[in-house]
Amino acid sequence: MSSRPSRLSRLLHWPRSRSSSTAPHTTPQSDETPGTSTPEASTTSAAPVAVSDPCPQGLEIVTEGINPTVDIVAVHGLNGHRDKTWTASNGVHWLRDLLPHDIPHARIFCWGYDANTHASSRVSCQYLYDHARTLISDLCRKRKLSDSIERPIIFVAHSLGGIVVKSALIHSDAARRGALEEHRSIKTSTYGVVFMGTPHQGGNGVELGRLLVNVASLFVAADDRILRHLERDSEWLQQQLGQYGPISGDFVTKFAYEQYETPTAFGRSIMVVPRASAVVPGQADAEPIVIHADHTNMVRYTSQGDSGYNIVSEHLRIMARAAPEEVRRRWEAEKRADKARLGTSDAAFAIGFSLSEISEVHHFVAREEELARIYKGLGEGTGKRVAVVHGLGGMGKTQLAVAYTKRHREDYSAVFWLNARDETSLKQAFARVADRILREHPSVVYVRDAVESRDLNQAVQAVKRWLDNSKNDRWLVIYDNYDNPRLGGGGNGGPNEGRDGGMEGDGGANADKGYDIRPFLPDAHHGAILITTRSSRVTVGHRIPLGKLKDLEDSLEILAHSSNRHDLRNDTAAVQLAQELDGLPLALSTAGAYLDNVATTFAEYLEIYRKSWLRLQKTTPGLISYEDRALYSTWDISYAQVEQQNVTSAMLLRLWAYFGNEDLWFELLRGGHSSGPPWFRELTEDALGFTEAVRVLCDYGLVEADTPANERGTESRGYGMHGCVHSWTVHVLNEVRDVEMAQLVMRCVGLHVPPATERGYWVVQRRLMQHADRCLKMVMDGVCTVEGEEWILHSLGNLYMDRGRLSDAEAVYERALRGWEKGLGPEHTSTLDTVNNLGNLYKDQGRLSDAEAMYERALQGKEKALGPEHTSTLDTVNNLGNLYKDQGRLSDAEAMYERALQGYEKALEPEHTSTLSTVNNLGLLYKDQGRLSDAEAMYERALRGKEKALGLDHMSTLSTVNNLGNLYMNQGRLSDAEAIYKRVLQGYEKALGLGHKSTLDTVNDLGNLYKNQGRLSDAEAMYERALRGKEKALGPDHTSTLDTVNNLGNLYMNQGRLSDAEAMYERAIRGYEKVLGHDVNFHPPALNTIQNLAILYTQLRNIFEARVLYVRCQAGVKAVFGVQHERYQKVSRELALLDDFDQ
């Protein structure tokens, strides 16, 4: 039979991989179930192979980072390569593929240079020094172009690359003003260096020159001139690098050393750079770290689970968090020195630093990225600099401004804090500033006049005039809590006229009204202004969004400090609480304040939080450092402003309480358009109306766009709100539950569950899941009833089935069935559809007898109500075929499939998806019967039709592709099978997630393949991953779980771990017997395990036990396959050999 290379290349989209010998093994297969949604996936084609530069040089940006706050620069060593040095055997470039996930706010560079040992002059010390200067020059140029001269730097240097980095820092330190002055910035910005196997010195009687020879010997033979150059230059090199000692204390240093010997060009293995050379003793702020690898592989990591990667990445994470503050202080010191040298003086306009206008937290956490962005907006450049920090109430905008002010107080001659909550408060704050100016500069007549007049408007004008003075150009003014902006129209008018009277004044009606802040800003083209606001509409300066804390460690730190409880990383409940509060500083501080006053544990608090949210918030002590004092009321003012501006937006916010908090999009709501109240019909009339309503909520920071384009499919972008805001909508805005709103949400979600025939339907399913979970909770909690609308529950059941959530699917299906039976009767077709789907569910759960009862009831009812040839009837016929195949009743299964196929071809067409599903299932059956040519023909037919009808990336298409992979493995075409499995696995992982049954089945199949290729450690990893996932998703006794248990037994047999194999086989047989009952003796996978255990007992000389199992297996195989089948003949031969062995 032809291997059909053109078909395979079209399936794979990438080159085939090599494989080794094969060993026969039977793997579990998947079938398809018309009449319900099937699982889904998407394909990922491999990128084309690029022709690479053999020795790429210069800086390459590996990743730009997300709003980067630190630069990580990797430098390779002798005979190294800018990319290959850091790339493991599996193709993982850890600086590109792993580190950005752990340090997302790092820009990562790899620097390449010509360090080829074939030219001996290229590794002389002078040559290395030239490289060092080039490294400094390249970095300066890149950082200038990206306006990041002052960004912290962390170097990662391998082998002799460490010598290049040390030379570079020596050169940078030696740079002086007027002579390559910009080169000095690199040393000032360097926070830390991680030396990876760098030979710093001789040790244990070994000279440095000999160590350099060791490094070179990895690549060249002993008589190469390079070795003589290294030995000759080593003394001069040691002397030159001695200059590094005085500056080494300026950096945090990690000395990583190898643990294992490395093969060399001599053909032997050596410890290239031993610990005594790689670690410099007594250096300040330095730490030795061991890497469990050889010299070459100590910088190559295959995954995030690699121990070397964990060690290095954790050190880099710690350094990246600490670097911004330390490097900022260095730059401030440099600038102060520059000013002192120039004789600059601000005494005429200096005002003593004070934060008396604001309550501050005593322990500010994290936010280095945002602080750096504020500094970039305010601290760099000339002219007026304005930065606007906007975000949700409670996100920490005020405390961020406090932290910036305290950190950079020396940069400003005067710092003023203004309460901008409303126009009157702002004027009163200006009046207090006028008081401060007058106290320290009593000769300023116009300020004295304003203070004495007690006129608020005059005070505003006087302060602005003082700030506008051309010689007074180093001030900072913070306008805090400008939360109700009104920026329409021109901004040339002055402040509203105030009343005569006291400086304090009263709020009056003006307090709750929006106003335009622009007339209150100084007019001069100098100085710095920082505005904090909840509104994203304030665009008078450089906007800086403030989101939730992204690092769980930061959330735990706030909890620990505010609760006076420590070591929270080891408290599971504390971690869960931090995750629940999802990085909202106000919520974390509120929880801590409560826990600081009571003896409640974190676990107890979390339970109360979930059950009695509002009551808990009302009994929590107020926070002095937060103006609104309480979490539960902090968003009331925003809601009032939304309601005043757009009633539909306010109603949408209330409705949101009954959806999940994330990813609400137009098409989801549109489905309920006709059944909603007038305001909802207006909202969903078109996308423009929805967008306008959401925009108002975004303006006040209550929601934000949160669905990337690559995750939303063909439908529109989604919007989300923070979990704590969602709790507020549930418990405050909807303190009295609105049943009509809840039912409207149920209809929207139920109507939007897509059929499996839609292209990309799994994307919509994934987006729907959190909303479905919210609906399920409302049903279970009795918030709303779906009586008369059981179709909603049926749709939710389909959704949960497709996503592998079987217990949730069972709950809603059974509730739907009770409703159908009560409302429509047990024989109604809607009732029977749910009965059919319960059969699918029970089959997937391994409850085969329960499934059979459901299918038979559905079939009898449909034949009576619809006729034997109706497509819905045929769906159940097909499903019965699937069940019979799983029970080992292959003849019965074949009869069902053939009946279904004939009916589909007559009622529909040969290329209809239902027809193709049964064609695929016939392929599975033929494979189990050993009819491999027939199976391949069925798969090919099914695949051609599915690619045409559903597309290459559809889950059903990939299911058939996977089945072809199984067939190829049975045929010994292992490289073809491996490539197919990897394609399918990528699609499943992307569409379904790591824990879905379909994903895990393919992981199991890869384990089978690796075992047959002799890659036993890879196979074990796959089997263990599949087993953990199946035990969690399906349970320990599900037949699919037991299939993988059997496969682990096979692997242990191959490894000679016979007792472990016996335990696996016995567990699998017990499980099959428990689930299948008498049918266990007719279930092909169970028969496999029985035969495998018989083989094991034969090896252990347990002949009696082996014979019992062989006889049992022979009887089952005879009943399932017949006496002419190869499988029966093989078992019979093994039994005969056992008899001979016994004699």
PDB file of C-alpha atoms in Angstrom, residues 348-351 435-445 448:
ATOM      1  CA  ALA A 348      14.779  81.482  45.504  1.00  0.00           C
ATOM      2  CA  PHE A 349      11.917  79.088  44.798  1.00  0.00           C
ATOM      3  CA  ALA A 350      12.540  76.217  47.191  1.00  0.00           C
ATOM      4  CA  ILE A 351       9.644  74.988  49.332  1.00  0.00           C
ATOM      5  CA  ASP A 435      -0.062  79.799  52.496  1.00  0.00           C
ATOM      6  CA  ARG A 436       3.012  77.542  52.158  1.00  0.00           C
ATOM      7  CA  ILE A 437       4.635  79.802  49.563  1.00  0.00           C
ATOM      8  CA  LEU A 438       4.067  82.860  51.726  1.00  0.00           C
ATOM      9  CA  ARG A 439       5.519  81.192  54.851  1.00  0.00           C
ATOM     10  CA  GLU A 440       8.784  80.381  53.104  1.00  0.00           C
ATOM     11  CA  HIS A 441       8.932  83.418  50.765  1.00  0.00           C
ATOM     12  CA  PRO A 442       7.134  86.271  52.581  1.00  0.00           C
ATOM     13  CA  SER A 443       8.431  88.867  50.117  1.00  0.00           C
ATOM     14  CA  VAL A 444       6.212  87.624  47.279  1.00  0.00           C
ATOM     15  CA  VAL A 445       3.688  90.447  47.360  1.00  0.00           C
ATOM     16  CA  ARG A 448       0.533  87.772  50.294  1.00  0.00           C
TER      17      ARG A 448
END
